Amino acid sequence: MNRTFLIKYAEIAIKGKNRRIFEDALVRNIRSVLQSVEGNYIVRKENGRIYVKAEGEADLSGAEKALSRVFGIKAYCPVTLLPDEGFERLSEEVVRLVGETWGKENVTFKVDARRARKNYPLDSMEINAALGETLSTAYPNLRVDVHTPEKLLRVEIREEIAVYSEELPGPGGLPVGTSGNACLLLSGGIDSPVAGYLISKRGVKLSAVYFHAPPYTSERAKQKVVDLAKLISLYAGEIRLHIVNFTDVQLKIYDECPHDELTIIMRRYMMEIAEHFAVEDGCQALITGESIGQVASQTMQSLFCTDEAATLPVFRPLIGFDKQDIIDISERIGTYETSILPFEDCCTIFVAKHPVTKPRLDRIKKSEELLTGKIEELVETAIAGTETMTVTP
Ligand code: ATP
Ligand code: MG
């Protein structure tokens, strides 16, 4: 098995100074995810390429899995690196390498050489032709097809020579840490973990806030959210998770406000409290898992009322997604199984039979006046009593 990976990343939009920031963050994030994989990994950057080299006993499939989750990686390729000892030696090595992999199969192939170093005696066309011929002579079952080959053998001539024919897809996106910070309102549901994943994929570092309502919500419901944060952190890296005891705030709203407006008013308080921790963590935005029309609290009118309670921009990456599309992503990223565990959420406990679906902001604000002088201290207490933990992959 190859012990080196060549990392490919999208190069568009990362010109000039940004490019270095991007590459350095990517190197840092790759090193960080490999720390928990068995083996010693040397990660180095070399003119527009990143190489990851495993040393000693190493769990290479674990390393592949880890790389498949690092945002910013477009593809990663197990490669063989050869010293330049002349073209004849290269041909021999290529014959041996292909022999060890797909040389005995009945497939069409093409050689795609790239010469980053112009002092190499053959140009790319000559390398393609010569290696193509050598390989079809060595393995008569192989046939050159330059248009739609089943196997593509890449040969990159740099200081060393990289030979590879396998390219595995990375998650794409931008390296976490290159686009600022945002704070995810993380519930135990299906949607918010996906929303966090999608924003993190654009290079944003996440914080998270979870509202629970003990004793109405259980310790297991809380653990489920911690578990979800951990699953997200496999992609997003370390996450600061704030667990807010929301019970007294909720009870006060329940006691004072019209019940058909409970959900909206509660969500507005969630925004306010989440914003406190967002600012504390240096975030430039909030994130929720809302999608238009999914439930009463996610109609256009409800979203308008919820939004108004926040001063930071609220990112809702799932706004135009159907539930099934969200489920598909959650299955793919590995949060679905945990999300569907049947534990109660604080939102579902104090819920009205017939919540307003078209709340009016002026009426909501009028109802909130009933809380004046009674809720501020409860909000402060909830913030002061919040449990904060750092969730790592
Ligand atoms: P999810 O699947 O993310 O729980 P949902 O379909 O259950 O979403 P709601 O309960 O209306 O929808 O919540 C909408 C959004 O509000 C969630 O996606 C999440 O961002 C936030 N939210 C809801 N409940 C909580 C909570 N207990 N703690 C933190 N954020 C919450
Ligand atoms: Mg929910």
Tab-separated table of C-alpha atoms and ligand atoms in Angstrom:
chain	number	residue	atom	x	y	z
A	1	MET	CA	0.000	0.000	0.000
A	2	ASN	CA	1.151	3.524	-0.723
A	3	ARG	CA	2.398	5.377	2.277
A	4	THR	CA	2.123	8.859	0.848
A	5	PHE	CA	-0.942	10.891	-0.101
A	6	LEU	CA	-0.967	13.765	-2.513
A	7	ILE	CA	-3.582	16.323	-1.481
A	8	LYS	CA	-5.382	18.277	-4.180
A	9	TYR	CA	-7.316	21.413	-3.405
A	10	ALA	CA	-9.385	23.791	-5.457
A	11	GLU	CA	-7.122	26.569	-6.590
A	12	ILE	CA	-9.695	29.037	-7.873
A	13	ALA	CA	-10.279	32.076	-5.698
A	14	ILE	CA	-7.191	31.471	-3.635
A	15	LYS	CA	-4.670	33.651	-5.369
A	16	GLY	CA	-1.966	35.800	-3.818
A	17	LYS	CA	-1.812	36.285	-0.085
A	18	ASN	CA	-4.999	34.280	0.521
A	19	ARG	CA	-3.417	31.253	-0.979
A	20	ARG	CA	-0.800	31.000	1.750
A	21	ILE	CA	-3.388	31.462	4.467
A	22	PHE	CA	-5.499	28.769	2.822
A	23	GLU	CA	-2.617	26.319	2.441
A	24	ASP	CA	-1.274	26.875	5.943
A	25	ALA	CA	-4.726	26.315	7.447
A	26	LEU	CA	-5.164	23.178	5.390
A	27	VAL	CA	-1.806	21.804	6.518
A	28	ARG	CA	-2.681	22.624	10.129
A	29	ASN	CA	-6.094	20.944	9.895
A	30	ILE	CA	-4.669	17.844	8.216
A	31	ARG	CA	-2.047	17.524	10.967
A	32	SER	CA	-4.712	17.960	13.563
A	33	VAL	CA	-7.046	15.210	12.259
A	34	LEU	CA	-4.155	12.795	11.825
A	35	GLN	CA	-3.157	13.179	15.443
A	36	SER	CA	-5.839	10.714	16.453
A	37	VAL	CA	-4.890	8.182	13.763
A	38	GLU	CA	-2.275	5.535	14.523
A	39	GLY	CA	1.061	6.370	12.931
A	40	ASN	CA	3.393	9.294	12.520
A	41	TYR	CA	2.488	11.584	9.634
A	42	ILE	CA	4.718	14.157	8.007
A	43	VAL	CA	2.645	16.836	6.305
A	44	ARG	CA	4.538	19.137	3.976
A	45	LYS	CA	3.717	21.784	1.470
A	46	GLU	CA	5.602	21.919	-1.795
A	47	ASN	CA	4.856	24.303	-4.657
A	48	GLY	CA	1.121	24.025	-4.932
A	49	ARG	CA	0.902	20.551	-3.481
A	50	ILE	CA	0.522	19.078	-0.032
A	51	TYR	CA	2.022	15.685	0.719
A	52	VAL	CA	1.162	13.490	3.681
A	53	LYS	CA	3.672	10.789	4.402
A	54	ALA	CA	3.095	7.975	6.899
A	55	GLU	CA	6.048	6.747	8.915
A	56	GLY	CA	6.340	3.557	10.943
A	57	GLU	CA	3.312	1.497	11.886
A	58	ALA	CA	0.379	3.424	10.494
A	59	ASP	CA	-3.353	2.922	10.121
A	60	LEU	CA	-3.546	4.010	6.483
A	61	SER	CA	-7.239	3.381	6.021
A	62	GLY	CA	-7.852	5.422	9.176
A	63	ALA	CA	-5.739	8.176	7.632
A	64	GLU	CA	-7.810	8.016	4.444
A	65	LYS	CA	-11.016	8.304	6.429
A	66	ALA	CA	-9.659	11.303	8.291
A	67	LEU	CA	-8.556	13.020	5.068
A	68	SER	CA	-11.970	12.426	3.516
A	69	ARG	CA	-13.401	14.804	6.128
A	70	VAL	CA	-10.984	17.721	5.927
A	71	PHE	CA	-12.688	20.725	4.326
A	72	GLY	CA	-10.586	22.285	1.588
A	73	ILE	CA	-9.472	18.930	0.186
A	74	LYS	CA	-10.866	18.371	-3.293
A	75	ALA	CA	-9.240	14.972	-3.678
A	76	TYR	CA	-6.498	12.887	-2.140
A	77	CYS	CA	-4.398	10.390	-4.012
A	78	PRO	CA	-2.319	7.522	-2.655
A	79	VAL	CA	0.967	8.059	-4.510
A	80	THR	CA	4.344	6.457	-4.845
A	81	LEU	CA	7.204	8.929	-4.691
A	82	LEU	CA	10.310	7.953	-6.602
A	83	PRO	CA	13.692	9.615	-6.678
A	84	ASP	CA	14.757	10.729	-10.163
A	85	GLU	CA	17.247	8.094	-11.285
A	86	GLY	CA	16.724	8.435	-15.002
A	87	PHE	CA	13.873	7.528	-17.318
A	88	GLU	CA	14.802	3.884	-17.627
A	89	ARG	CA	14.525	3.363	-13.875
A	90	LEU	CA	11.240	5.257	-13.889
A	91	SER	CA	9.855	2.935	-16.594
A	92	GLU	CA	10.841	-0.128	-14.573
A	93	GLU	CA	9.226	1.240	-11.443
A	94	VAL	CA	6.037	2.134	-13.298
A	95	VAL	CA	5.819	-1.389	-14.748
A	96	ARG	CA	6.263	-2.814	-11.264
A	97	LEU	CA	3.715	-0.485	-9.675
A	98	VAL	CA	1.073	-1.080	-12.326
A	99	GLY	CA	1.758	-4.808	-12.044
A	100	GLU	CA	0.949	-4.632	-8.340
A	101	THR	CA	-2.373	-2.888	-8.921
A	102	TRP	CA	-4.382	-3.093	-12.170
A	103	GLY	CA	-1.712	-4.507	-14.494
A	104	LYS	CA	-3.366	-7.920	-14.783
A	105	GLU	CA	-6.862	-6.544	-15.438
A	106	ASN	CA	-8.493	-6.192	-18.830
A	107	VAL	CA	-8.712	-2.432	-18.907
A	108	THR	CA	-7.967	0.534	-21.116
A	109	PHE	CA	-5.575	3.155	-19.810
A	110	LYS	CA	-3.775	6.335	-20.556
A	111	VAL	CA	-0.626	7.909	-19.140
A	112	ASP	CA	-0.914	11.544	-18.149
A	113	ALA	CA	2.511	13.004	-17.415
A	114	ARG	CA	3.154	16.475	-16.129
A	115	ARG	CA	6.553	18.053	-16.053
A	116	ALA	CA	6.846	20.758	-13.383
A	117	ARG	CA	10.601	20.764	-13.949
A	118	LYS	CA	11.574	21.643	-17.494
A	119	ASN	CA	15.093	20.219	-17.231
A	120	TYR	CA	13.749	16.678	-17.391
A	121	PRO	CA	15.102	15.138	-20.633
A	122	LEU	CA	11.707	14.055	-22.009
A	123	ASP	CA	8.665	16.291	-22.380
A	124	SER	CA	5.202	15.195	-21.231
A	125	MET	CA	4.104	13.943	-24.649
A	126	GLU	CA	7.215	11.819	-24.939
A	127	ILE	CA	6.760	10.401	-21.461
A	128	ASN	CA	3.110	9.543	-22.215
A	129	ALA	CA	4.014	7.773	-25.424
A	130	ALA	CA	7.007	5.887	-24.025
A	131	LEU	CA	5.324	4.704	-20.817
A	132	GLY	CA	2.135	3.824	-22.717
A	133	GLU	CA	4.090	1.589	-25.001
A	134	THR	CA	6.204	0.020	-22.253
A	135	LEU	CA	3.106	-0.821	-20.245
A	136	SER	CA	1.149	-2.347	-23.114
A	137	THR	CA	4.177	-4.453	-23.975
A	138	ALA	CA	4.640	-5.597	-20.382
A	139	TYR	CA	0.911	-6.331	-19.922
A	140	PRO	CA	-0.731	-7.356	-23.218
A	141	ASN	CA	-4.181	-7.216	-21.591
A	142	LEU	CA	-3.847	-3.429	-21.187
A	143	ARG	CA	-4.916	-1.225	-24.076
A	144	VAL	CA	-4.219	2.469	-24.539
A	145	ASP	CA	-7.320	4.625	-24.940
A	146	VAL	CA	-6.553	8.334	-24.872
A	147	HIS	CA	-10.196	9.480	-24.930
A	148	THR	CA	-12.087	7.456	-22.308
A	149	PRO	CA	-9.527	5.367	-20.441
A	150	GLU	CA	-10.699	3.239	-17.530
A	151	LYS	CA	-7.444	3.851	-15.704
A	152	LEU	CA	-5.460	7.041	-15.695
A	153	LEU	CA	-1.846	6.755	-14.676
A	154	ARG	CA	-0.538	10.109	-13.558
A	155	VAL	CA	3.152	10.874	-13.487
A	156	GLU	CA	4.250	14.199	-12.011
A	157	ILE	CA	7.869	15.125	-12.484
A	158	ARG	CA	9.044	17.415	-9.710
A	159	GLU	CA	12.086	17.113	-7.423
A	160	GLU	CA	10.794	13.629	-6.841
A	161	ILE	CA	8.485	11.817	-9.218
A	162	ALA	CA	4.941	11.079	-8.087
A	163	VAL	CA	3.157	8.135	-9.703
A	164	TYR	CA	-0.513	7.453	-8.981
A	165	SER	CA	-3.698	6.238	-10.552
A	166	GLU	CA	-6.238	6.558	-7.800
A	167	GLU	CA	-7.981	9.782	-6.857
A	168	LEU	CA	-10.356	9.710	-3.896
A	169	PRO	CA	-12.866	12.522	-3.340
A	170	GLY	CA	-12.432	14.911	-0.413
A	171	PRO	CA	-15.342	16.940	0.954
A	172	GLY	CA	-14.443	20.151	-0.924
A	173	GLY	CA	-15.092	23.508	0.701
A	174	LEU	CA	-12.540	25.717	2.442
A	175	PRO	CA	-10.227	24.923	5.372
A	176	VAL	CA	-11.879	25.589	8.727
A	177	GLY	CA	-10.418	28.717	10.236
A	178	THR	CA	-10.138	30.712	7.019
A	179	SER	CA	-13.620	32.284	7.062
A	180	GLY	CA	-14.299	33.538	10.578
A	181	ASN	CA	-16.554	32.130	13.301
A	182	ALA	CA	-20.248	31.421	13.695
A	183	CYS	CA	-22.423	30.100	16.475
A	184	LEU	CA	-24.754	27.178	15.769
A	185	LEU	CA	-28.031	26.744	17.631
A	186	LEU	CA	-27.668	23.028	18.032
A	187	SER	CA	-30.687	20.947	19.000
A	188	GLY	CA	-30.877	17.192	19.018
A	189	GLY	CA	-32.730	17.129	15.699
A	190	ILE	CA	-31.753	16.230	12.169
A	191	ASP	CA	-31.468	19.733	10.767
A	192	SER	CA	-29.141	21.787	12.918
A	193	PRO	CA	-26.155	19.385	12.702
A	194	VAL	CA	-26.441	19.514	8.910
A	195	ALA	CA	-26.666	23.311	8.993
A	196	GLY	CA	-23.496	23.446	11.099
A	197	TYR	CA	-21.724	21.066	8.753
A	198	LEU	CA	-22.585	23.163	5.700
A	199	ILE	CA	-21.408	26.460	7.163
A	200	SER	CA	-18.272	24.875	8.555
A	201	LYS	CA	-17.590	23.514	5.089
A	202	ARG	CA	-17.124	27.093	3.909
A	203	GLY	CA	-14.197	27.456	6.285
A	204	VAL	CA	-16.103	28.818	9.285
A	205	LYS	CA	-15.098	27.752	12.776
A	206	LEU	CA	-18.088	26.768	14.922
A	207	SER	CA	-19.295	27.424	18.412
A	208	ALA	CA	-22.590	25.902	19.508
A	209	VAL	CA	-25.385	26.608	21.964
A	210	TYR	CA	-27.869	24.030	23.239
A	211	PHE	CA	-30.930	24.888	25.315
A	212	HIS	CA	-32.214	22.266	27.658
A	213	ALA	CA	-35.014	22.299	30.175
A	214	PRO	CA	-34.275	19.950	33.057
A	215	PRO	CA	-36.136	18.146	34.526
A	216	TYR	CA	-38.468	18.284	31.510
A	217	THR	CA	-35.601	17.237	29.248
A	218	SER	CA	-33.336	14.433	30.331
A	219	GLU	CA	-29.630	13.966	30.802
A	220	ARG	CA	-29.735	11.581	27.831
A	221	ALA	CA	-31.177	14.306	25.597
A	222	LYS	CA	-28.250	16.494	26.591
A	223	GLN	CA	-25.735	13.703	25.993
A	224	LYS	CA	-27.221	13.232	22.535
A	225	VAL	CA	-26.409	16.852	21.683
A	226	VAL	CA	-22.868	16.482	23.011
A	227	ASP	CA	-22.547	13.373	20.819
A	228	LEU	CA	-23.838	15.299	17.801
A	229	ALA	CA	-21.347	18.103	18.457
A	230	LYS	CA	-18.616	15.471	18.531
A	231	LEU	CA	-19.742	14.046	15.192
A	232	ILE	CA	-19.743	17.526	13.640
A	233	SER	CA	-16.291	18.163	15.090
A	234	LEU	CA	-14.910	15.299	13.005
A	235	TYR	CA	-15.234	17.780	10.130
A	236	ALA	CA	-15.384	21.137	11.851
A	237	GLY	CA	-12.599	20.614	14.404
A	238	GLU	CA	-12.864	21.734	18.002
A	239	ILE	CA	-16.243	23.215	19.006
A	240	ARG	CA	-17.039	25.240	22.115
A	241	LEU	CA	-20.451	24.029	23.250
A	242	HIS	CA	-22.563	26.095	25.637
A	243	ILE	CA	-25.343	24.244	27.428
A	244	VAL	CA	-27.964	26.668	28.689
A	245	ASN	CA	-30.531	25.756	31.323
A	246	PHE	CA	-33.604	27.328	29.765
A	247	THR	CA	-36.266	25.968	32.135
A	248	ASP	CA	-37.034	29.065	34.158
A	249	VAL	CA	-37.125	31.341	31.125
A	250	GLN	CA	-39.497	28.952	29.413
A	251	LEU	CA	-41.733	28.593	32.444
A	252	LYS	CA	-41.963	32.348	32.786
A	253	ILE	CA	-42.958	32.718	29.136
A	254	TYR	CA	-45.491	29.933	29.642
A	255	ASP	CA	-46.976	31.676	32.663
A	256	GLU	CA	-47.175	35.149	31.190
A	257	CYS	CA	-47.697	34.966	27.436
A	258	PRO	CA	-50.496	33.786	25.121
A	259	HIS	CA	-49.909	30.130	24.478
A	260	ASP	CA	-50.260	30.266	20.720
A	261	GLU	CA	-47.232	32.589	20.675
A	262	LEU	CA	-45.046	30.524	23.016
A	263	THR	CA	-42.808	28.983	20.411
A	264	ILE	CA	-42.015	32.262	18.702
A	265	ILE	CA	-41.320	34.117	21.928
A	266	MET	CA	-39.209	31.260	23.197
A	267	ARG	CA	-37.239	31.215	19.956
A	268	ARG	CA	-36.644	34.941	20.209
A	269	TYR	CA	-35.158	34.442	23.675
A	270	MET	CA	-33.027	31.631	22.317
A	271	MET	CA	-31.639	34.029	19.728
A	272	GLU	CA	-30.875	36.637	22.362
A	273	ILE	CA	-29.054	34.192	24.629
A	274	ALA	CA	-27.230	32.481	21.758
A	275	GLU	CA	-26.056	35.878	20.611
A	276	HIS	CA	-24.500	36.500	24.012
A	277	PHE	CA	-22.280	33.417	23.611
A	278	ALA	CA	-21.676	34.154	19.934
A	279	VAL	CA	-20.226	37.536	20.827
A	280	GLU	CA	-18.219	36.022	23.671
A	281	ASP	CA	-16.683	33.545	21.210
A	282	GLY	CA	-15.927	36.165	18.564
A	283	CYS	CA	-18.579	34.953	16.119
A	284	GLN	CA	-19.830	37.040	13.232
A	285	ALA	CA	-23.114	35.152	12.744
A	286	LEU	CA	-25.642	32.704	14.166
A	287	ILE	CA	-26.646	29.481	12.389
A	288	THR	CA	-29.933	27.588	12.619
A	289	GLY	CA	-31.340	24.525	10.895
A	290	GLU	CA	-34.558	26.213	9.795
A	291	SER	CA	-36.199	25.594	6.446
A	292	ILE	CA	-39.192	27.478	5.040
A	293	GLY	CA	-42.516	25.961	6.006
A	294	GLN	CA	-41.164	22.897	7.800
A	295	VAL	CA	-43.145	23.648	10.964
A	296	ALA	CA	-45.283	26.515	12.287
A	297	SER	CA	-42.242	28.296	13.673
A	298	GLN	CA	-40.601	28.257	10.267
A	299	THR	CA	-43.137	30.063	8.117
A	300	MET	CA	-41.892	33.257	6.505
A	301	GLN	CA	-43.728	35.317	9.140
A	302	SER	CA	-42.266	33.254	11.994
A	303	LEU	CA	-38.766	33.482	10.584
A	304	PHE	CA	-39.187	37.238	10.309
A	305	CYS	CA	-40.133	37.461	13.993
A	306	THR	CA	-37.303	35.178	15.115
A	307	ASP	CA	-34.759	36.978	12.995
A	308	GLU	CA	-35.661	40.328	14.481
A	309	ALA	CA	-34.523	39.194	17.922
A	310	ALA	CA	-30.933	38.840	16.726
A	311	THR	CA	-28.594	41.629	15.737
A	312	LEU	CA	-26.013	39.314	14.195
A	313	PRO	CA	-26.847	37.907	10.769
A	314	VAL	CA	-28.605	34.541	11.044
A	315	PHE	CA	-27.425	31.947	8.529
A	316	ARG	CA	-29.972	29.309	7.592
A	317	PRO	CA	-28.187	27.152	5.057
A	318	LEU	CA	-31.132	24.721	4.817
A	319	ILE	CA	-33.714	27.403	4.082
A	320	GLY	CA	-34.618	26.035	0.652
A	321	PHE	CA	-34.008	22.345	1.321
A	322	ASP	CA	-36.669	19.634	1.427
A	323	LYS	CA	-36.586	17.401	4.500
A	324	GLN	CA	-35.453	14.440	2.435
A	325	ASP	CA	-32.468	16.381	1.064
A	326	ILE	CA	-31.479	17.238	4.631
A	327	ILE	CA	-31.850	13.612	5.706
A	328	ASP	CA	-29.660	12.515	2.789
A	329	ILE	CA	-26.865	14.832	3.903
A	330	SER	CA	-27.195	13.809	7.540
A	331	GLU	CA	-26.882	10.153	6.551
A	332	ARG	CA	-23.861	10.894	4.426
A	333	ILE	CA	-22.048	12.868	7.136
A	334	GLY	CA	-22.967	10.387	9.866
A	335	THR	CA	-25.243	12.399	12.163
A	336	TYR	CA	-28.584	10.811	11.185
A	337	GLU	CA	-28.469	7.751	13.470
A	338	THR	CA	-27.816	9.920	16.504
A	339	SER	CA	-30.330	12.611	15.492
A	340	ILE	CA	-33.221	10.160	15.324
A	341	LEU	CA	-32.738	8.830	18.857
A	342	PRO	CA	-36.086	9.557	20.497
A	343	PHE	CA	-35.286	12.066	23.236
A	344	GLU	CA	-37.405	15.077	24.078
A	345	ASP	CA	-36.455	18.609	23.022
A	346	CYS	CA	-37.243	21.684	25.090
A	347	CYS	CA	-39.179	23.166	22.159
A	348	THR	CA	-41.600	20.271	22.058
A	349	ILE	CA	-42.446	20.341	25.739
A	350	PHE	CA	-44.003	23.759	26.137
A	351	VAL	CA	-45.727	23.719	22.835
A	352	ALA	CA	-49.245	25.042	22.119
A	353	LYS	CA	-51.904	22.929	20.444
A	354	HIS	CA	-52.493	25.587	17.822
A	355	PRO	CA	-49.403	27.780	17.459
A	356	VAL	CA	-49.707	30.892	15.336
A	357	THR	CA	-48.400	30.283	11.860
A	358	LYS	CA	-48.486	33.932	10.831
A	359	PRO	CA	-47.263	35.803	13.889
A	360	ARG	CA	-47.191	39.574	13.727
A	361	LEU	CA	-44.130	41.187	15.175
A	362	ASP	CA	-46.085	44.032	16.792
A	363	ARG	CA	-48.337	41.555	18.631
A	364	ILE	CA	-45.395	39.420	19.684
A	365	LYS	CA	-43.641	42.467	21.073
A	366	LYS	CA	-46.811	43.460	22.886
A	367	SER	CA	-46.957	40.012	24.500
A	368	GLU	CA	-43.312	40.238	25.430
A	369	GLU	CA	-44.093	43.399	27.392
A	370	LEU	CA	-45.873	41.093	29.835
A	371	LEU	CA	-42.441	39.739	30.690
A	372	THR	CA	-40.845	43.092	31.401
A	373	GLY	CA	-39.308	43.210	34.836
A	374	LYS	CA	-39.898	39.498	35.330
A	375	ILE	CA	-37.640	37.765	32.860
A	376	GLU	CA	-34.409	39.787	32.674
A	377	GLU	CA	-32.983	38.270	35.824
A	378	LEU	CA	-33.934	34.770	34.675
A	379	VAL	CA	-32.098	35.354	31.400
A	380	GLU	CA	-29.051	36.589	33.285
A	381	THR	CA	-29.149	33.605	35.606
A	382	ALA	CA	-29.437	31.228	32.649
A	383	ILE	CA	-26.392	32.836	31.033
A	384	ALA	CA	-24.392	32.855	34.255
A	385	GLY	CA	-25.198	29.211	34.968
A	386	THR	CA	-24.337	27.976	31.503
A	387	GLU	CA	-22.044	24.989	31.285
A	388	THR	CA	-19.377	25.381	28.606
A	389	MET	CA	-17.310	22.507	27.279
A	390	THR	CA	-14.860	22.033	24.455
A	391	VAL	CA	-15.839	19.214	22.155
A	392	THR	CA	-13.034	17.625	20.179
A	393	PRO	CA	-13.146	14.939	17.477
B	1	ATP	P1	-33.692	20.458	14.233
B	1	ATP	O1	-33.877	19.222	13.425
B	1	ATP	O2	-32.400	21.161	13.954
B	1	ATP	O3	-33.949	20.229	15.685
B	1	ATP	P2	-36.389	21.244	13.892
B	1	ATP	O4	-36.919	20.811	12.586
B	1	ATP	O5	-36.694	20.409	15.088
B	1	ATP	O6	-34.815	21.445	13.731
B	1	ATP	P3	-37.202	23.578	15.401
B	1	ATP	O7	-37.383	22.784	16.614
B	1	ATP	O8	-38.254	24.555	14.979
B	1	ATP	O9	-36.918	22.718	14.096
B	1	ATP	O10	-35.860	24.371	15.538
B	1	ATP	C1	-35.400	25.190	14.524
B	1	ATP	C2	-33.952	25.521	14.787
B	1	ATP	O11	-33.813	26.181	16.038
B	1	ATP	C3	-33.081	24.299	14.908
B	1	ATP	O12	-32.624	23.856	13.651
B	1	ATP	C4	-31.963	24.804	15.780
B	1	ATP	O13	-31.035	25.559	15.021
B	1	ATP	C5	-32.682	25.743	16.710
B	1	ATP	N1	-33.095	25.029	17.954
B	1	ATP	C6	-34.278	24.422	18.210
B	1	ATP	N2	-34.276	23.865	19.435
B	1	ATP	C7	-33.076	24.126	19.978
B	1	ATP	C8	-32.453	23.812	21.245
B	1	ATP	N3	-33.073	23.119	22.177
B	1	ATP	N4	-31.200	24.249	21.446
B	1	ATP	C9	-30.530	24.954	20.494
B	1	ATP	N5	-31.067	25.280	19.303
B	1	ATP	C10	-32.328	24.870	19.045
B	2	MG	MG	-35.711	20.240	16.831
